[in-house]
Amino acid sequence: MEQPTVYVLGGGQLGGMMQVAALELGVNIKFLCKKNDPCTRYNHTIGDVREFRHVVWFGTELVKIPNSFLTIEVENVNHLAVDFLQNQMKVNCNSFANPLSLIQDKLKQKIVLEKNHIPTSTFLTLDSFVNNSDIQQQMIWKTRFGGRDGFGVKIIYSLKEIPDHSVPAILEKKIDLCEEISVIVCRDQLGNMVYYPPVRMEFGKDSNQVEIVEYPAKIRSLKQSKQIQNIAKKTAEVFGCVGLLAIEMFIDNLGQVWVNEVAPRLHNSGHLFTEASNVSQAKNHLLAITGQEIIEPKMNTPIASMINIVGAGEGNNYYFAKDPIVDLLDKNNGNFLVRIYDYAKKGIKDNRKIGHIVILYNGPKKTLDGHDFAIYEELIESAKRIKAYPI
């Protein structure tokens, strides 16, 4: 059989992670991306994933390539072009095409969850409201399209606080949170699934985007653990993705689990699995969509964290603040692994993700005592202080 070829719509940091996995697996890979995207360092075509003609032109190349597949690293692609490629040109888009239009629209996404009896928070469209008396508690305003990394989400107490009434949006009941977690499912072409363990997500109060991801998540009981996996399994079956489906969930103060949102791609909450498990999310995604056997994730550490590095200012070039982690590592006899990723983006903005840091314990379990855990927490606090500054 011919070596697999994968074309990717998008060329950000998630594409860069697929590039690394593709080299390991012997998969040919090419990206459709803008001229300033990180994946212009690799085999690529310049274009806009939101433009019908760009996506069709790019994807049509696959018609003549045997054993070829189209996938995404961002949801905000032209779904009409994807439909055309799949249905008219017979390009293999099975990893994401069928659920794409549902997932792109948060209203449709919520309707699918509700229709299939998957627990999700109560929601309403904006035209359901007559006046402020309809809001009896805190609500979450969400844009229906394009919101990501904290954009297009706001807690409101009245309709007057809605940022833009012209933008299609939904209002969700705010859940009394105990934890926000993520579960990543990888599903192959036959419907077989493997699950990455739940991780805890901590969001910034101002940016409203993920700042820290921690393994393990704080799961109350074996019963709750099984409930989380059952919900993840059903959600993956309902949306029918091949490859990854990242499922963000809420756990409320009573222990009830609710699905927040889903994403059919590599996810920020899965970065730490590259070091902390036997198989990265990017590798499993490529295995799944190319029809190969997916790998059951097995953790190789009792604790791990991922901390996002974001921009602090605006500019065309940037540098990371002096890294205090190095000094800490010299003091702990190599019981911790710290890896820093720079996404090589061309320009920074406030709170834009520029890189991430993975911290995990790789010493013998018997030495993971109070002293080592204190060092681990010190490493995390040190990592949280690292920002990217404009030059």
C-alpha positions as CSV (number, residue, x, y, z in Angstrom):
1,M,0.0,0.0,0.0
2,E,1.1,3.5,-0.7
3,Q,2.5,5.6,2.1
4,P,-0.4,7.6,3.7
5,T,-0.7,11.3,2.7
6,V,-2.6,13.7,5.0
7,Y,-3.5,17.3,4.0
8,V,-4.4,19.6,6.9
9,L,-6.6,22.6,6.8
10,G,-4.9,25.1,9.1
11,G,-1.2,25.7,10.0
12,G,-1.0,26.7,13.7
13,Q,0.8,25.1,16.6
14,L,-1.5,22.0,16.4
15,G,-0.4,21.4,12.9
16,G,3.2,21.6,14.1
17,M,2.5,18.8,16.5
18,M,1.0,16.7,13.6
19,Q,4.2,17.4,11.6
20,V,6.3,15.8,14.4
21,A,4.0,12.8,14.6
22,A,3.9,12.4,10.8
23,L,7.7,12.2,10.6
24,E,7.6,9.4,13.2
25,L,4.9,7.5,11.4
26,G,6.2,8.0,7.8
27,V,3.1,10.0,6.8
28,N,3.4,12.6,4.1
29,I,1.8,15.8,5.3
30,K,0.9,19.2,3.9
31,F,-0.8,22.3,5.3
32,L,-3.1,25.0,3.9
33,C,-2.2,28.0,5.9
34,K,-1.7,31.8,5.9
35,K,1.7,33.3,5.2
36,N,2.5,34.0,8.8
37,D,1.4,30.7,10.3
38,P,4.0,28.5,12.0
39,C,3.5,25.6,9.5
40,T,4.9,27.6,6.6
41,R,8.2,26.0,7.8
42,Y,6.9,22.7,6.4
43,N,5.3,21.5,3.2
44,H,2.4,23.9,2.6
45,T,0.2,25.9,0.4
46,I,-0.7,29.5,1.2
47,G,-4.4,30.1,1.5
48,D,-7.3,30.8,3.8
49,V,-9.2,27.8,5.3
50,R,-12.4,30.0,5.4
51,E,-12.4,30.6,1.6
52,F,-14.3,28.1,-0.5
53,R,-12.0,28.2,-3.5
54,H,-8.8,27.9,-1.4
55,V,-10.1,24.8,0.4
56,V,-11.3,23.2,-2.8
57,W,-8.1,24.0,-4.7
58,F,-6.0,22.5,-1.9
59,G,-8.1,19.4,-1.3
60,T,-8.6,18.6,-5.0
61,E,-4.9,17.7,-5.1
62,L,-5.8,14.6,-3.1
63,V,-8.0,13.2,-5.8
64,K,-4.9,11.9,-7.7
65,I,-3.0,10.8,-4.6
66,P,-3.7,7.2,-3.4
67,N,-4.2,6.5,0.3
68,S,-4.8,10.1,1.1
69,F,-6.9,11.9,3.7
70,L,-8.0,15.5,4.6
71,T,-8.2,16.6,8.2
72,I,-8.3,19.9,10.2
73,E,-6.3,21.6,13.0
74,V,-9.0,24.3,13.5
75,E,-12.8,24.1,13.2
76,N,-13.2,27.5,11.5
77,V,-13.0,26.1,7.9
78,N,-15.4,26.4,5.0
79,H,-17.7,23.5,5.6
80,L,-19.4,24.0,2.1
81,A,-16.0,23.4,0.5
82,V,-15.4,20.3,2.6
83,D,-18.9,19.0,1.7
84,F,-18.0,19.5,-2.0
85,L,-14.7,17.7,-1.7
86,Q,-16.2,14.8,0.1
87,N,-19.4,14.4,-2.0
88,Q,-18.4,15.5,-5.4
89,M,-14.6,14.9,-5.5
90,K,-14.7,11.8,-3.3
91,V,-11.8,13.1,-1.1
92,N,-11.6,11.2,2.2
93,C,-12.8,13.8,4.8
94,N,-14.3,11.2,7.1
95,S,-12.3,12.3,10.1
96,F,-14.3,15.5,10.5
97,A,-16.7,16.3,7.6
98,N,-20.0,14.8,8.9
99,P,-20.0,16.6,12.3
100,L,-18.3,19.8,11.1
101,S,-21.3,22.0,10.5
102,L,-22.8,20.9,13.8
103,I,-19.7,21.6,15.8
104,Q,-19.0,24.9,14.2
105,D,-22.4,26.2,15.4
106,K,-22.7,26.1,19.2
107,L,-26.5,26.2,19.0
108,K,-26.6,23.1,16.8
109,Q,-24.0,21.4,19.0
110,K,-26.1,22.0,22.1
111,I,-29.2,20.7,20.2
112,V,-27.4,17.5,19.3
113,L,-26.3,16.9,22.8
114,E,-29.8,17.5,24.2
115,K,-31.5,15.4,21.6
116,N,-29.3,12.5,22.4
117,H,-29.8,12.8,26.1
118,I,-26.2,13.8,26.8
119,P,-26.2,16.0,29.9
120,T,-25.5,19.7,29.0
121,S,-26.4,23.0,30.6
122,T,-29.8,24.6,29.9
123,F,-29.5,27.0,26.9
124,L,-31.6,29.6,25.1
125,T,-31.2,31.7,22.0
126,L,-31.2,35.5,22.4
127,D,-34.5,35.9,20.6
128,S,-36.1,33.9,23.4
129,F,-35.8,36.8,25.8
130,V,-38.2,39.7,26.1
131,N,-36.6,41.7,28.8
132,N,-34.1,41.5,31.7
133,S,-36.6,39.8,33.9
134,D,-36.0,36.6,31.9
135,I,-32.5,36.4,33.4
136,Q,-32.9,35.3,37.0
137,Q,-29.2,34.3,37.5
138,Q,-25.8,34.5,36.0
139,M,-25.7,33.4,32.3
140,I,-22.9,32.6,29.9
141,W,-23.1,34.5,26.6
142,K,-21.5,32.6,23.8
143,T,-21.1,33.4,20.1
144,R,-22.5,30.6,18.0
145,F,-19.6,30.8,15.5
146,G,-15.9,31.2,15.8
147,G,-15.4,31.7,19.5
148,R,-12.1,30.1,20.7
149,D,-9.4,30.6,23.4
150,G,-11.6,32.8,25.6
151,F,-13.0,34.9,22.8
152,G,-16.7,35.1,22.3
153,V,-17.6,34.1,25.9
154,K,-18.8,36.3,28.7
155,I,-20.6,36.0,32.0
156,I,-23.6,38.4,32.1
157,Y,-26.2,39.4,34.6
158,S,-28.5,41.3,32.3
159,L,-29.1,41.7,28.6
160,K,-27.4,45.1,28.7
161,E,-24.1,43.4,29.3
162,I,-24.2,41.5,26.0
163,P,-21.1,42.7,24.1
164,D,-22.7,42.7,20.6
165,H,-26.4,42.1,19.9
166,S,-25.8,41.7,16.2
167,V,-23.7,38.6,16.7
168,P,-25.5,35.2,16.6
169,A,-25.2,33.8,20.1
170,I,-26.7,31.6,22.8
171,L,-27.2,32.0,26.5
172,E,-26.3,29.1,28.8
173,K,-27.2,28.6,32.5
174,K,-24.1,29.1,34.6
175,I,-23.3,25.9,36.4
176,D,-22.0,26.0,40.0
177,L,-18.6,24.5,39.2
178,C,-16.4,22.2,41.2
179,E,-14.1,21.3,38.3
180,E,-13.7,21.8,34.6
181,I,-12.2,18.8,32.9
182,S,-11.4,17.5,29.4
183,V,-11.5,14.0,28.0
184,I,-10.0,13.2,24.7
185,V,-11.3,10.2,22.8
186,C,-9.7,8.7,19.7
187,R,-12.0,6.7,17.4
188,D,-10.8,4.6,14.5
189,Q,-12.5,3.9,11.2
190,L,-14.2,0.8,12.6
191,G,-15.6,2.7,15.7
192,N,-13.1,1.3,18.2
193,M,-12.1,3.9,20.8
194,V,-9.4,4.7,23.2
195,Y,-9.5,7.3,25.9
196,Y,-6.9,9.7,27.4
197,P,-7.5,10.1,31.1
198,P,-9.4,13.1,32.3
199,V,-7.4,16.3,33.0
200,R,-8.3,19.3,35.0
201,M,-8.4,22.7,33.3
202,E,-7.9,26.0,35.0
203,F,-9.0,29.1,33.2
204,G,-7.8,32.7,33.5
205,K,-10.2,35.1,35.2
206,D,-9.5,37.8,32.7
207,S,-8.6,36.0,29.5
208,N,-11.2,33.2,30.0
209,Q,-8.9,30.8,28.3
210,V,-7.1,27.7,29.6
211,E,-4.0,28.6,31.6
212,I,-3.1,25.3,33.3
213,V,-3.9,21.7,32.5
214,E,-3.3,19.1,35.3
215,Y,-3.2,15.4,35.4
216,P,-4.8,13.7,37.2
217,A,-8.2,15.4,37.4
218,K,-9.9,15.3,40.7
219,I,-12.5,12.6,40.2
220,R,-14.6,11.8,43.3
221,S,-15.2,8.1,42.9
222,L,-15.0,5.1,40.6
223,K,-18.7,5.7,39.8
224,Q,-18.0,9.2,38.6
225,S,-15.0,8.0,36.6
226,K,-17.2,5.5,34.8
227,Q,-19.9,8.1,34.2
228,I,-17.3,10.4,32.6
229,Q,-16.1,7.7,30.3
230,N,-19.6,6.6,29.4
231,I,-20.5,10.2,28.5
232,A,-17.3,10.6,26.5
233,K,-18.1,7.4,24.6
234,K,-21.6,8.3,23.8
235,T,-20.6,11.8,22.7
236,A,-18.0,10.4,20.3
237,E,-20.5,8.0,18.9
238,V,-23.1,10.7,18.3
239,F,-20.8,13.1,16.5
240,G,-19.2,10.2,14.6
241,C,-15.7,11.6,14.3
242,V,-12.8,9.5,13.1
243,G,-9.6,10.6,15.0
244,L,-9.7,12.8,18.0
245,L,-12.7,14.3,19.7
246,A,-11.9,16.6,22.7
247,I,-14.8,16.8,25.1
248,E,-14.8,19.6,27.7
249,M,-17.0,18.8,30.7
250,F,-18.2,20.5,33.9
251,I,-18.4,18.8,37.2
252,D,-20.8,20.7,39.5
253,N,-20.8,20.9,43.3
254,L,-23.2,18.0,43.5
255,G,-20.9,15.7,41.4
256,Q,-23.1,15.8,38.3
257,V,-21.2,15.8,35.0
258,W,-22.2,18.0,32.1
259,V,-20.8,18.3,28.5
260,N,-19.7,21.9,27.7
261,E,-18.2,21.8,24.2
262,V,-16.5,19.4,21.8
263,A,-13.7,19.8,19.2
264,P,-12.8,17.3,16.5
265,R,-9.1,17.9,16.5
266,L,-6.0,18.1,18.6
267,H,-6.7,20.1,21.8
268,N,-4.8,22.3,24.2
269,S,-5.8,20.0,27.0
270,G,-3.9,17.1,25.4
271,H,-0.4,18.6,25.0
272,L,1.0,17.1,28.1
273,F,0.3,13.5,26.9
274,T,3.3,13.8,24.5
275,E,5.6,13.5,27.5
276,A,3.3,12.0,30.1
277,S,2.0,9.0,28.2
278,N,3.1,6.4,25.7
279,V,1.3,8.1,22.7
280,S,0.8,11.7,21.8
281,Q,-2.7,12.9,20.7
282,A,-1.2,13.8,17.3
283,K,0.1,10.3,16.7
284,N,-3.2,8.7,17.6
285,H,-5.1,11.1,15.4
286,L,-3.0,10.3,12.4
287,L,-3.1,6.6,13.1
288,A,-6.9,6.7,13.2
289,I,-7.6,8.8,10.1
290,T,-5.2,6.8,8.0
291,G,-6.8,3.5,9.0
292,Q,-4.1,2.2,11.2
293,E,-4.4,0.6,14.7
294,I,-4.8,3.2,17.4
295,I,-2.9,3.0,20.7
296,E,-4.3,2.7,24.2
297,P,-2.8,5.6,26.2
298,K,-0.9,4.6,29.3
299,M,0.4,7.2,31.7
300,N,4.1,7.1,32.7
301,T,3.9,9.5,35.5
302,P,1.7,10.0,38.6
303,I,1.5,13.8,38.1
304,A,1.9,16.2,35.2
305,S,0.9,19.8,34.2
306,M,0.9,21.9,31.1
307,I,1.1,25.7,31.4
308,N,0.3,27.9,28.4
309,I,2.8,30.7,27.6
310,V,0.9,33.8,26.3
311,G,1.9,37.1,24.9
312,A,2.3,40.2,27.1
313,G,2.1,43.0,24.6
314,E,2.1,43.3,20.9
315,G,4.9,43.1,18.3
316,N,6.3,41.2,15.3
317,N,9.0,39.4,17.3
318,Y,9.2,38.2,20.9
319,Y,11.3,36.6,23.5
320,F,10.5,34.5,26.5
321,A,11.3,36.0,29.9
322,K,14.4,34.5,31.6
323,D,13.5,31.0,32.6
324,P,13.7,30.5,36.4
325,I,12.8,26.8,36.0
326,V,16.4,25.8,35.0
327,D,17.7,26.8,38.5
328,L,15.1,24.8,40.2
329,L,15.8,21.7,38.1
330,D,19.5,21.8,39.2
331,K,18.3,21.2,42.8
332,N,16.1,18.2,42.5
333,N,18.3,15.4,41.1
334,G,16.5,15.0,37.9
335,N,13.2,13.8,39.4
336,F,11.3,16.2,37.1
337,L,11.1,16.7,33.4
338,V,10.4,20.2,32.2
339,R,10.0,20.9,28.5
340,I,9.3,24.3,26.9
341,Y,7.7,24.6,23.5
342,D,8.0,27.8,21.4
343,Y,5.3,27.8,18.6
344,A,7.5,30.1,16.4
345,K,4.6,32.4,15.7
346,K,5.3,35.5,13.7
347,G,4.1,38.2,16.0
348,I,2.4,38.3,19.4
349,K,-0.7,39.8,21.0
350,D,-1.9,40.0,24.6
351,N,-3.0,36.6,25.8
352,R,-2.3,34.9,22.5
353,K,-0.8,31.5,23.0
354,I,2.9,31.5,22.0
355,G,4.1,28.3,23.6
356,H,3.6,25.9,26.5
357,I,5.5,24.2,29.2
358,V,5.1,20.6,30.3
359,I,6.2,19.6,33.8
360,L,6.0,16.0,35.1
361,Y,7.5,13.8,37.8
362,N,9.8,11.1,36.4
363,G,11.4,9.9,39.6
364,P,10.6,6.7,41.5
365,K,7.2,6.7,43.0
366,K,8.4,6.0,46.4
367,T,10.2,9.3,46.5
368,L,7.1,11.4,45.6
369,D,6.8,12.7,49.1
370,G,5.9,16.1,50.5
371,H,9.4,17.5,49.6
372,D,9.1,16.5,45.9
373,F,5.5,17.7,45.7
374,A,6.6,21.0,47.1
375,I,9.2,21.3,44.3
376,Y,6.6,20.3,41.8
377,E,4.3,23.1,42.9
378,E,7.2,25.6,42.9
379,L,7.9,24.6,39.3
380,I,4.3,25.3,38.3
381,E,4.3,28.7,40.0
382,S,7.6,29.5,38.2
383,A,6.2,28.4,34.8
384,K,3.1,30.6,35.3
385,R,5.3,33.7,35.5
386,I,6.8,33.1,32.1
387,K,5.4,35.3,29.4
388,A,6.4,36.2,25.8
389,Y,7.4,39.9,25.5
390,P,7.7,41.9,22.3
391,I,11.2,42.9,21.2
